[in-house]
């Protein structure tokens, strides 16, 4: 005849083992990375000019209130036309303002090329790479202040100050 204690402990032991296995599996499932939201990249806007470090602003769309980290973005390659040097893709810094869906990509080196082909990857996206050909505006010619002050008086634009009306005669 089987021992009654053995019959009682058998099902309890099985239930306890199942509970222990479930407890072990729960933290593993909780620590699994959640799927990142899909991002739609907009058209880039060049914020610099030739002779400066390249700075590009790229807008993106995401779910409302969804936090997006700058670490999701990576510059994969940069190509310049023949005769010009492209900045190194690995030398780009990537930043994102906290309150806007915008990411800034900035090169370490200054650029002289009139246009560049820029490829950016977004992590965990099915079609995560985007390539754009962007125009880089020429450097603005600026006259040093010393030369502006030395310009003849006749060539200077007239200054407009605040004019006061004379009180009306009674």
PDB file of C-alpha atoms in Angstrom:
ATOM      1  CA  UNK A   1       0.000   0.000   0.000  1.00  0.00           C
ATOM      2  CA  UNK A   2       1.458   3.444  -0.982  1.00  0.00           C
ATOM      3  CA  UNK A   3       2.434   5.823   1.679  1.00  0.00           C
ATOM      4  CA  UNK A   4      -0.256   8.577   2.062  1.00  0.00           C
ATOM      5  CA  UNK A   5       2.327  11.316   2.623  1.00  0.00           C
ATOM      6  CA  UNK A   6       3.959  10.481  -0.666  1.00  0.00           C
ATOM      7  CA  UNK A   7       0.652  10.921  -2.516  1.00  0.00           C
ATOM      8  CA  UNK A   8       0.071  14.331  -0.926  1.00  0.00           C
ATOM      9  CA  UNK A   9       3.617  15.646  -1.536  1.00  0.00           C
ATOM     10  CA  UNK A  10       3.735  14.485  -5.173  1.00  0.00           C
ATOM     11  CA  UNK A  11       1.126  16.935  -6.541  1.00  0.00           C
ATOM     12  CA  UNK A  12       2.354  19.728  -4.261  1.00  0.00           C
ATOM     13  CA  UNK A  13       5.905  19.184  -5.367  1.00  0.00           C
ATOM     14  CA  UNK A  14       4.815  19.300  -9.026  1.00  0.00           C
ATOM     15  CA  UNK A  15       2.867  22.518  -8.477  1.00  0.00           C
ATOM     16  CA  UNK A  16       5.806  24.043  -6.601  1.00  0.00           C
ATOM     17  CA  UNK A  17       8.176  23.152  -9.455  1.00  0.00           C
ATOM     18  CA  UNK A  18       5.826  24.660 -12.026  1.00  0.00           C
ATOM     19  CA  UNK A  19       5.525  27.840  -9.961  1.00  0.00           C
ATOM     20  CA  UNK A  20       9.319  28.049  -9.623  1.00  0.00           C
ATOM     21  CA  UNK A  21       9.798  27.610 -13.380  1.00  0.00           C
ATOM     22  CA  UNK A  22       7.163  30.257 -14.101  1.00  0.00           C
ATOM     23  CA  UNK A  23       8.900  32.649 -11.688  1.00  0.00           C
ATOM     24  CA  UNK A  24      12.214  32.073 -13.454  1.00  0.00           C
ATOM     25  CA  UNK A  25      10.689  32.674 -16.878  1.00  0.00           C
ATOM     26  CA  UNK A  26       8.899  35.906 -15.844  1.00  0.00           C
ATOM     27  CA  UNK A  27      12.054  38.017 -15.245  1.00  0.00           C
ATOM     28  CA  UNK A  28      13.527  36.776 -18.519  1.00  0.00           C
ATOM     29  CA  UNK A  29      10.399  37.859 -20.385  1.00  0.00           C
ATOM     30  CA  UNK A  30      10.344  41.184 -18.557  1.00  0.00           C
ATOM     31  CA  UNK A  31      13.977  41.896 -19.438  1.00  0.00           C
ATOM     32  CA  UNK A  32      13.452  41.155 -23.148  1.00  0.00           C
ATOM     33  CA  UNK A  33      13.767  44.415 -25.115  1.00  0.00           C
ATOM     34  CA  UNK A  34      10.478  45.893 -26.204  1.00  0.00           C
ATOM     35  CA  UNK A  35       9.980  46.602 -29.887  1.00  0.00           C
ATOM     36  CA  UNK A  36      11.034  50.150 -30.740  1.00  0.00           C
ATOM     37  CA  UNK A  37       8.480  52.363 -32.486  1.00  0.00           C
ATOM     38  CA  UNK A  38       8.777  52.811 -36.226  1.00  0.00           C
ATOM     39  CA  UNK A  39      10.102  56.192 -37.317  1.00  0.00           C
ATOM     40  CA  UNK A  40       9.348  58.033 -40.542  1.00  0.00           C
ATOM     41  CA  UNK A  41      12.272  60.238 -41.594  1.00  0.00           C
ATOM     42  CA  UNK A  42      11.547  63.572 -43.227  1.00  0.00           C
ATOM     43  CA  UNK A  43      13.642  65.634 -45.627  1.00  0.00           C
ATOM     44  CA  UNK A  44      16.979  66.780 -44.154  1.00  0.00           C
ATOM     45  CA  UNK A  45      17.797  70.456 -43.777  1.00  0.00           C
ATOM     46  CA  UNK A  46      21.418  71.664 -43.980  1.00  0.00           C
ATOM     47  CA  UNK A  47      22.158  74.056 -41.112  1.00  0.00           C
ATOM     48  CA  UNK A  48      25.750  74.894 -42.099  1.00  0.00           C
ATOM     49  CA  UNK A  49      27.686  76.154 -45.091  1.00  0.00           C
ATOM     50  CA  UNK A  50      30.890  75.299 -46.918  1.00  0.00           C
ATOM     51  CA  UNK A  51      33.969  75.852 -44.785  1.00  0.00           C
ATOM     52  CA  UNK A  52      32.109  74.763 -41.637  1.00  0.00           C
ATOM     53  CA  UNK A  53      31.391  71.408 -40.063  1.00  0.00           C
ATOM     54  CA  UNK A  54      28.387  69.839 -41.754  1.00  0.00           C
ATOM     55  CA  UNK A  55      25.262  70.120 -39.606  1.00  0.00           C
ATOM     56  CA  UNK A  56      22.069  68.492 -40.839  1.00  0.00           C
ATOM     57  CA  UNK A  57      18.658  68.480 -39.128  1.00  0.00           C
ATOM     58  CA  UNK A  58      16.434  65.473 -39.926  1.00  0.00           C
ATOM     59  CA  UNK A  59      12.807  65.537 -38.759  1.00  0.00           C
ATOM     60  CA  UNK A  60      11.134  62.249 -37.906  1.00  0.00           C
ATOM     61  CA  UNK A  61       7.666  61.058 -37.087  1.00  0.00           C
ATOM     62  CA  UNK A  62       6.866  58.729 -34.208  1.00  0.00           C
ATOM     63  CA  UNK A  63       3.914  57.873 -32.014  1.00  0.00           C
ATOM     64  CA  UNK A  64       2.739  60.852 -29.907  1.00  0.00           C
ATOM     65  CA  UNK A  65       4.638  61.034 -26.626  1.00  0.00           C
ATOM     66  CA  UNK A  66       6.914  58.142 -27.625  1.00  0.00           C
ATOM     67  CA  UNK A  67      10.472  58.797 -26.358  1.00  0.00           C
ATOM     68  CA  UNK A  68      13.075  58.329 -29.101  1.00  0.00           C
ATOM     69  CA  UNK A  69      16.771  58.069 -28.289  1.00  0.00           C
ATOM     70  CA  UNK A  70      19.500  59.612 -30.448  1.00  0.00           C
ATOM     71  CA  UNK A  71      21.287  56.259 -30.223  1.00  0.00           C
ATOM     72  CA  UNK A  72      18.804  54.847 -32.748  1.00  0.00           C
ATOM     73  CA  UNK A  73      20.444  56.917 -35.497  1.00  0.00           C
ATOM     74  CA  UNK A  74      23.762  56.212 -37.196  1.00  0.00           C
ATOM     75  CA  UNK A  75      25.521  57.844 -40.152  1.00  0.00           C
ATOM     76  CA  UNK A  76      26.515  54.894 -42.346  1.00  0.00           C
ATOM     77  CA  UNK A  77      28.291  56.658 -45.210  1.00  0.00           C
ATOM     78  CA  UNK A  78      29.028  60.062 -46.682  1.00  0.00           C
ATOM     79  CA  UNK A  79      30.137  60.534 -50.286  1.00  0.00           C
ATOM     80  CA  UNK A  80      31.375  63.679 -52.015  1.00  0.00           C
ATOM     81  CA  UNK A  81      31.702  64.455 -55.731  1.00  0.00           C
ATOM     82  CA  UNK A  82      35.058  63.841 -57.424  1.00  0.00           C
ATOM     83  CA  UNK A  83      37.707  66.297 -56.290  1.00  0.00           C
ATOM     84  CA  UNK A  84      36.173  66.853 -52.844  1.00  0.00           C
ATOM     85  CA  UNK A  85      36.683  65.091 -49.542  1.00  0.00           C
ATOM     86  CA  UNK A  86      33.716  63.703 -47.621  1.00  0.00           C
ATOM     87  CA  UNK A  87      33.692  63.798 -43.824  1.00  0.00           C
ATOM     88  CA  UNK A  88      34.145  60.433 -42.101  1.00  0.00           C
ATOM     89  CA  UNK A  89      30.850  58.754 -41.232  1.00  0.00           C
ATOM     90  CA  UNK A  90      32.283  57.550 -37.919  1.00  0.00           C
ATOM     91  CA  UNK A  91      33.110  61.138 -36.913  1.00  0.00           C
ATOM     92  CA  UNK A  92      29.516  62.379 -36.761  1.00  0.00           C
ATOM     93  CA  UNK A  93      27.937  63.384 -33.479  1.00  0.00           C
ATOM     94  CA  UNK A  94      24.220  62.756 -33.177  1.00  0.00           C
ATOM     95  CA  UNK A  95      21.981  64.743 -30.863  1.00  0.00           C
ATOM     96  CA  UNK A  96      18.276  65.156 -30.322  1.00  0.00           C
ATOM     97  CA  UNK A  97      16.403  67.907 -28.487  1.00  0.00           C
ATOM     98  CA  UNK A  98      14.181  66.497 -25.757  1.00  0.00           C
ATOM     99  CA  UNK A  99      11.014  68.256 -26.842  1.00  0.00           C
ATOM    100  CA  UNK A 100      11.145  67.907 -30.647  1.00  0.00           C
ATOM    101  CA  UNK A 101      11.084  65.089 -33.187  1.00  0.00           C
ATOM    102  CA  UNK A 102      14.305  66.220 -34.775  1.00  0.00           C
ATOM    103  CA  UNK A 103      17.777  64.711 -34.860  1.00  0.00           C
ATOM    104  CA  UNK A 104      20.975  66.684 -35.585  1.00  0.00           C
ATOM    105  CA  UNK A 105      23.909  65.063 -37.383  1.00  0.00           C
ATOM    106  CA  UNK A 106      27.199  66.996 -37.215  1.00  0.00           C
ATOM    107  CA  UNK A 107      30.531  66.103 -38.806  1.00  0.00           C
ATOM    108  CA  UNK A 108      33.866  66.458 -37.087  1.00  0.00           C
ATOM    109  CA  UNK A 109      35.532  67.927 -40.193  1.00  0.00           C
ATOM    110  CA  UNK A 110      34.665  71.062 -42.110  1.00  0.00           C
ATOM    111  CA  UNK A 111      33.428  70.548 -45.662  1.00  0.00           C
ATOM    112  CA  UNK A 112      34.044  72.250 -48.991  1.00  0.00           C
ATOM    113  CA  UNK A 113      31.925  70.020 -51.275  1.00  0.00           C
ATOM    114  CA  UNK A 114      28.878  71.652 -52.932  1.00  0.00           C
ATOM    115  CA  UNK A 115      26.837  68.508 -52.294  1.00  0.00           C
ATOM    116  CA  UNK A 116      27.077  65.256 -50.359  1.00  0.00           C
ATOM    117  CA  UNK A 117      25.299  61.916 -50.419  1.00  0.00           C
ATOM    118  CA  UNK A 118      24.426  60.978 -46.855  1.00  0.00           C
ATOM    119  CA  UNK A 119      23.179  57.545 -45.731  1.00  0.00           C
ATOM    120  CA  UNK A 120      21.609  57.231 -42.265  1.00  0.00           C
ATOM    121  CA  UNK A 121      20.453  54.056 -40.511  1.00  0.00           C
ATOM    122  CA  UNK A 122      17.682  53.887 -37.928  1.00  0.00           C
ATOM    123  CA  UNK A 123      18.015  50.934 -35.539  1.00  0.00           C
ATOM    124  CA  UNK A 124      15.297  48.271 -35.443  1.00  0.00           C
ATOM    125  CA  UNK A 125      13.551  49.436 -38.616  1.00  0.00           C
ATOM    126  CA  UNK A 126      12.610  46.992 -41.384  1.00  0.00           C
ATOM    127  CA  UNK A 127      13.833  49.471 -43.989  1.00  0.00           C
ATOM    128  CA  UNK A 128      16.216  51.241 -41.667  1.00  0.00           C
ATOM    129  CA  UNK A 129      18.506  53.067 -44.107  1.00  0.00           C
ATOM    130  CA  UNK A 130      17.703  56.306 -45.863  1.00  0.00           C
ATOM    131  CA  UNK A 131      19.946  58.035 -48.435  1.00  0.00           C
ATOM    132  CA  UNK A 132      19.770  61.700 -49.440  1.00  0.00           C
ATOM    133  CA  UNK A 133      21.789  63.924 -51.736  1.00  0.00           C
ATOM    134  CA  UNK A 134      22.010  67.273 -49.991  1.00  0.00           C
ATOM    135  CA  UNK A 135      23.267  70.597 -51.281  1.00  0.00           C
ATOM    136  CA  UNK A 136      25.678  72.527 -49.083  1.00  0.00           C
ATOM    137  CA  UNK A 137      25.289  76.314 -49.407  1.00  0.00           C
ATOM    138  CA  UNK A 138      28.382  78.352 -50.239  1.00  0.00           C
ATOM    139  CA  UNK A 139      30.050  80.334 -47.487  1.00  0.00           C
ATOM    140  CA  UNK A 140      28.491  83.747 -47.100  1.00  0.00           C
ATOM    141  CA  UNK A 141      30.845  86.589 -47.895  1.00  0.00           C
ATOM    142  CA  UNK A 142      31.059  88.782 -44.859  1.00  0.00           C
ATOM    143  CA  UNK A 143      32.786  92.124 -44.690  1.00  0.00           C
ATOM    144  CA  UNK A 144      34.958  92.535 -41.589  1.00  0.00           C
ATOM    145  CA  UNK A 145      33.681  95.258 -39.244  1.00  0.00           C
ATOM    146  CA  UNK A 146      36.873  97.328 -39.621  1.00  0.00           C
ATOM    147  CA  UNK A 147      36.282  97.612 -43.372  1.00  0.00           C
ATOM    148  CA  UNK A 148      32.626  98.463 -42.894  1.00  0.00           C
ATOM    149  CA  UNK A 149      33.560 101.332 -40.555  1.00  0.00           C
ATOM    150  CA  UNK A 150      36.142 102.609 -43.055  1.00  0.00           C
ATOM    151  CA  UNK A 151      33.596 102.934 -45.876  1.00  0.00           C
ATOM    152  CA  UNK A 152      33.125 106.514 -47.087  1.00  0.00           C
ATOM    153  CA  UNK A 153      30.246 108.395 -45.497  1.00  0.00           C
ATOM    154  CA  UNK A 154      28.388 108.852 -48.786  1.00  0.00           C
ATOM    155  CA  UNK A 155      28.164 105.064 -49.318  1.00  0.00           C
ATOM    156  CA  UNK A 156      26.781 104.344 -45.886  1.00  0.00           C
ATOM    157  CA  UNK A 157      23.033 103.939 -45.611  1.00  0.00           C
ATOM    158  CA  UNK A 158      21.238 106.742 -43.825  1.00  0.00           C
ATOM    159  CA  UNK A 159      20.493 106.021 -40.189  1.00  0.00           C
ATOM    160  CA  UNK A 160      16.952 106.312 -39.085  1.00  0.00           C
ATOM    161  CA  UNK A 161      16.461 107.381 -35.529  1.00  0.00           C
ATOM    162  CA  UNK A 162      13.357 108.040 -33.560  1.00  0.00           C
ATOM    163  CA  UNK A 163      11.931 111.386 -34.593  1.00  0.00           C
ATOM    164  CA  UNK A 164       9.937 113.503 -32.184  1.00  0.00           C
ATOM    165  CA  UNK A 165       7.140 115.731 -33.250  1.00  0.00           C
ATOM    166  CA  UNK A 166       7.260 119.266 -32.002  1.00  0.00           C
ATOM    167  CA  UNK A 167       4.387 120.125 -29.707  1.00  0.00           C
ATOM    168  CA  UNK A 168       1.524 121.792 -31.537  1.00  0.00           C
ATOM    169  CA  UNK A 169       1.222 125.540 -31.064  1.00  0.00           C
ATOM    170  CA  UNK A 170      -1.911 126.673 -29.245  1.00  0.00           C
TER     171      UNK A 170
END
